[in-house]
Amino acid sequence: MKNSLTKKEKNFCRFYVTLQNSREAASNAGYGMLSRLAGEKLLMKKEVKDEIARLNKLNEDLSCAKQGFRRLAFGSVADAIRLIDGERDNLDSMDLFMVSDIKLVKGGGMEVKFYDRQKALESLASLEQMTSADGSLPIYRALENSARAIALESEAYQNEG
């Protein structure tokens, strides 16, 4: 199914997901003086609702992934160390999220492998870049882009006259 949204409508959806305000989203997307009315009308369109739902789901999924990579990159290995030291009384309550593999070795020892913190940081950075590239921008970038667009329009208008 082809997406039938215009570029302006897609921008509205992106701003709406960030701002959660139809008037502001419409204004930032370039709907001008009638932004309140335009925002309300846009929110009634099925295609717009679907795009907003898709962007919300994407943000939710990315947020979950980012949280996991943050735990891998910055989390504590204390519970894994206690496990290696032989403490198994509270195994169910131990946080072993950072552990990728556990092997019992001959002689009664244990081999514990951890996820690579550096790779987790790289993946986290990659997700942050992807978020920006997809249009789920932080508010300051959205405002910066809007200001840039207004400046370009103003410059073009002055050059005409």
Short mmCIF file of C-alpha atoms in Angstrom, two decimals:
data_model
loop_
_atom_site.label_atom_id
_atom_site.label_comp_id
_atom_site.label_asym_id
_atom_site.label_seq_id
_atom_site.Cartn_x
_atom_site.Cartn_y
_atom_site.Cartn_z
CA MET A 1 0.00 0.00 0.00
CA LYS A 2 1.42 3.37 -1.06
CA ASN A 3 1.61 6.09 1.56
CA SER A 4 -0.66 8.90 0.36
CA LEU A 5 0.56 11.56 2.78
CA THR A 6 2.12 14.74 1.48
CA LYS A 7 5.48 15.90 2.80
CA LYS A 8 3.68 18.55 4.86
CA GLU A 9 1.35 15.93 6.38
CA LYS A 10 4.31 13.68 7.20
CA ASN A 11 6.00 16.62 8.91
CA PHE A 12 2.80 17.26 10.85
CA CYS A 13 2.83 13.63 12.04
CA ARG A 14 6.47 13.86 13.15
CA PHE A 15 5.88 17.10 15.02
CA TYR A 16 2.67 15.75 16.56
CA VAL A 17 4.46 12.67 17.92
CA THR A 18 7.06 14.94 19.51
CA LEU A 19 4.81 17.76 20.74
CA GLN A 20 1.46 15.98 21.30
CA ASN A 21 -0.27 19.24 20.33
CA SER A 22 -2.10 19.44 17.00
CA ARG A 23 -1.98 23.25 16.71
CA GLU A 24 1.76 23.46 17.36
CA ALA A 25 2.46 20.48 15.12
CA ALA A 26 0.48 22.02 12.27
CA SER A 27 2.17 25.38 12.75
CA ASN A 28 5.65 23.81 12.75
CA ALA A 29 4.75 21.76 9.68
CA GLY A 30 3.94 24.96 7.80
CA TYR A 31 0.15 25.23 7.96
CA GLY A 32 0.36 28.89 8.96
CA MET A 33 -2.44 30.98 10.42
CA LEU A 34 -5.09 28.25 10.39
CA SER A 35 -2.89 25.75 12.20
CA ARG A 36 -5.45 24.94 14.90
CA LEU A 37 -8.12 24.02 12.38
CA ALA A 38 -5.61 22.26 10.11
CA GLY A 39 -4.31 20.21 13.05
CA GLU A 40 -7.80 19.10 14.03
CA LYS A 41 -8.67 18.14 10.44
CA LEU A 42 -5.41 16.25 9.98
CA LEU A 43 -6.01 14.21 13.13
CA MET A 44 -9.30 13.00 11.65
CA LYS A 45 -7.64 11.55 8.52
CA LYS A 46 -7.07 7.79 8.66
CA GLU A 47 -3.69 8.01 6.91
CA VAL A 48 -2.48 10.60 9.43
CA LYS A 49 -3.71 8.50 12.37
CA ASP A 50 -1.94 5.46 10.93
CA GLU A 51 1.32 7.37 10.44
CA ILE A 52 1.17 8.77 13.98
CA ALA A 53 0.56 5.25 15.34
CA ARG A 54 3.49 3.93 13.29
CA LEU A 55 5.81 6.68 14.56
CA ASN A 56 4.67 6.14 18.16
CA LYS A 57 5.36 2.40 17.82
CA LEU A 58 8.77 3.12 16.30
CA ASN A 59 9.60 5.50 19.16
CA GLU A 60 8.46 2.90 21.69
CA ASP A 61 10.56 0.16 20.08
CA LEU A 62 13.60 2.43 19.83
CA SER A 63 13.17 3.50 23.44
CA CYS A 64 13.13 -0.13 24.55
CA ALA A 65 16.24 -0.93 22.51
CA LYS A 66 18.05 2.15 23.82
CA GLN A 67 17.20 1.18 27.39
CA GLY A 68 18.64 -2.31 26.83
CA PHE A 69 21.84 -0.98 25.26
CA ARG A 70 22.23 1.51 28.13
CA ARG A 71 21.97 -1.36 30.62
CA LEU A 72 24.61 -3.30 28.68
CA ALA A 73 26.92 -0.30 28.34
CA PHE A 74 26.61 1.11 31.85
CA GLY A 75 25.14 -1.68 33.99
CA SER A 76 26.68 -3.33 37.00
CA VAL A 77 28.34 -6.75 36.92
CA ALA A 78 28.16 -7.14 40.71
CA ASP A 79 25.55 -9.93 40.65
CA ALA A 80 27.55 -11.87 38.07
CA ILE A 81 30.64 -11.59 40.29
CA ARG A 82 28.64 -12.93 43.25
CA LEU A 83 27.51 -15.83 41.06
CA ILE A 84 31.12 -16.59 40.10
CA ASP A 85 32.10 -16.46 43.79
CA GLY A 86 29.60 -19.24 44.45
CA GLU A 87 26.61 -17.30 45.79
CA ARG A 88 23.50 -18.98 44.43
CA ASP A 89 21.01 -18.42 47.24
CA ASN A 90 19.26 -15.49 45.54
CA LEU A 91 19.73 -16.57 41.94
CA ASP A 92 16.21 -15.46 40.93
CA SER A 93 16.81 -11.92 42.16
CA MET A 94 20.23 -11.49 40.53
CA ASP A 95 20.52 -9.07 37.63
CA LEU A 96 22.39 -11.05 34.99
CA PHE A 97 21.28 -8.92 32.05
CA MET A 98 24.89 -8.27 31.02
CA VAL A 99 25.77 -11.97 30.94
CA SER A 100 25.79 -13.51 27.47
CA ASP A 101 26.94 -17.03 28.36
CA ILE A 102 27.59 -19.20 31.42
CA LYS A 103 29.50 -22.47 31.25
CA LEU A 104 30.44 -24.91 33.96
CA VAL A 105 34.01 -26.04 33.35
CA LYS A 106 35.83 -29.17 34.49
CA GLY A 107 37.04 -28.98 38.04
CA GLY A 108 33.94 -27.16 39.31
CA GLY A 109 34.71 -23.71 37.95
CA MET A 110 32.46 -21.40 36.01
CA GLU A 111 33.08 -19.38 32.86
CA VAL A 112 30.97 -16.25 32.46
CA LYS A 113 30.99 -14.18 29.28
CA PHE A 114 29.64 -10.66 29.21
CA TYR A 115 28.18 -8.67 26.36
CA ASP A 116 30.65 -6.24 24.81
CA ARG A 117 30.18 -2.78 26.38
CA GLN A 118 31.89 -1.08 23.45
CA LYS A 119 29.51 -2.68 20.95
CA ALA A 120 26.57 -1.69 23.16
CA LEU A 121 27.79 1.93 23.12
CA GLU A 122 28.21 1.82 19.34
CA SER A 123 24.72 0.37 18.92
CA LEU A 124 23.29 3.02 21.23
CA ALA A 125 25.01 5.77 19.22
CA SER A 126 23.72 4.23 16.01
CA LEU A 127 20.15 4.18 17.36
CA GLU A 128 20.47 7.82 18.39
CA GLN A 129 21.55 8.74 14.85
CA MET A 130 18.75 6.65 13.36
CA THR A 131 16.22 8.41 15.56
CA SER A 132 17.36 11.77 14.24
CA ALA A 133 17.46 10.55 10.64
CA ASP A 134 13.92 9.15 10.89
CA GLY A 135 12.41 12.47 11.94
CA SER A 136 11.67 11.65 15.55
CA LEU A 137 13.73 14.67 16.45
CA PRO A 138 14.37 16.19 19.83
CA ILE A 139 12.36 19.36 20.29
CA TYR A 140 15.34 21.69 19.91
CA ARG A 141 16.22 20.22 16.49
CA ALA A 142 12.63 20.49 15.38
CA LEU A 143 12.56 24.15 16.42
CA GLU A 144 15.91 24.79 14.76
CA ASN A 145 14.68 23.28 11.50
CA SER A 146 11.49 25.34 11.67
CA ALA A 147 13.45 28.53 12.24
CA ARG A 148 15.72 27.70 9.31
CA ALA A 149 12.71 27.10 7.03
CA ILE A 150 11.12 30.40 8.07
CA ALA A 151 14.39 32.24 7.42
CA LEU A 152 14.67 30.70 3.95
CA GLU A 153 11.05 31.62 3.13
CA SER A 154 11.64 35.17 4.35
CA GLU A 155 14.80 35.46 2.27
CA ALA A 156 13.01 34.14 -0.83
CA TYR A 157 10.16 36.62 -0.26
CA GLN A 158 12.58 39.55 0.04
CA ASN A 159 14.39 38.51 -3.13
CA GLU A 160 11.08 38.53 -5.05
CA GLY A 161 10.25 42.09 -4.09
#
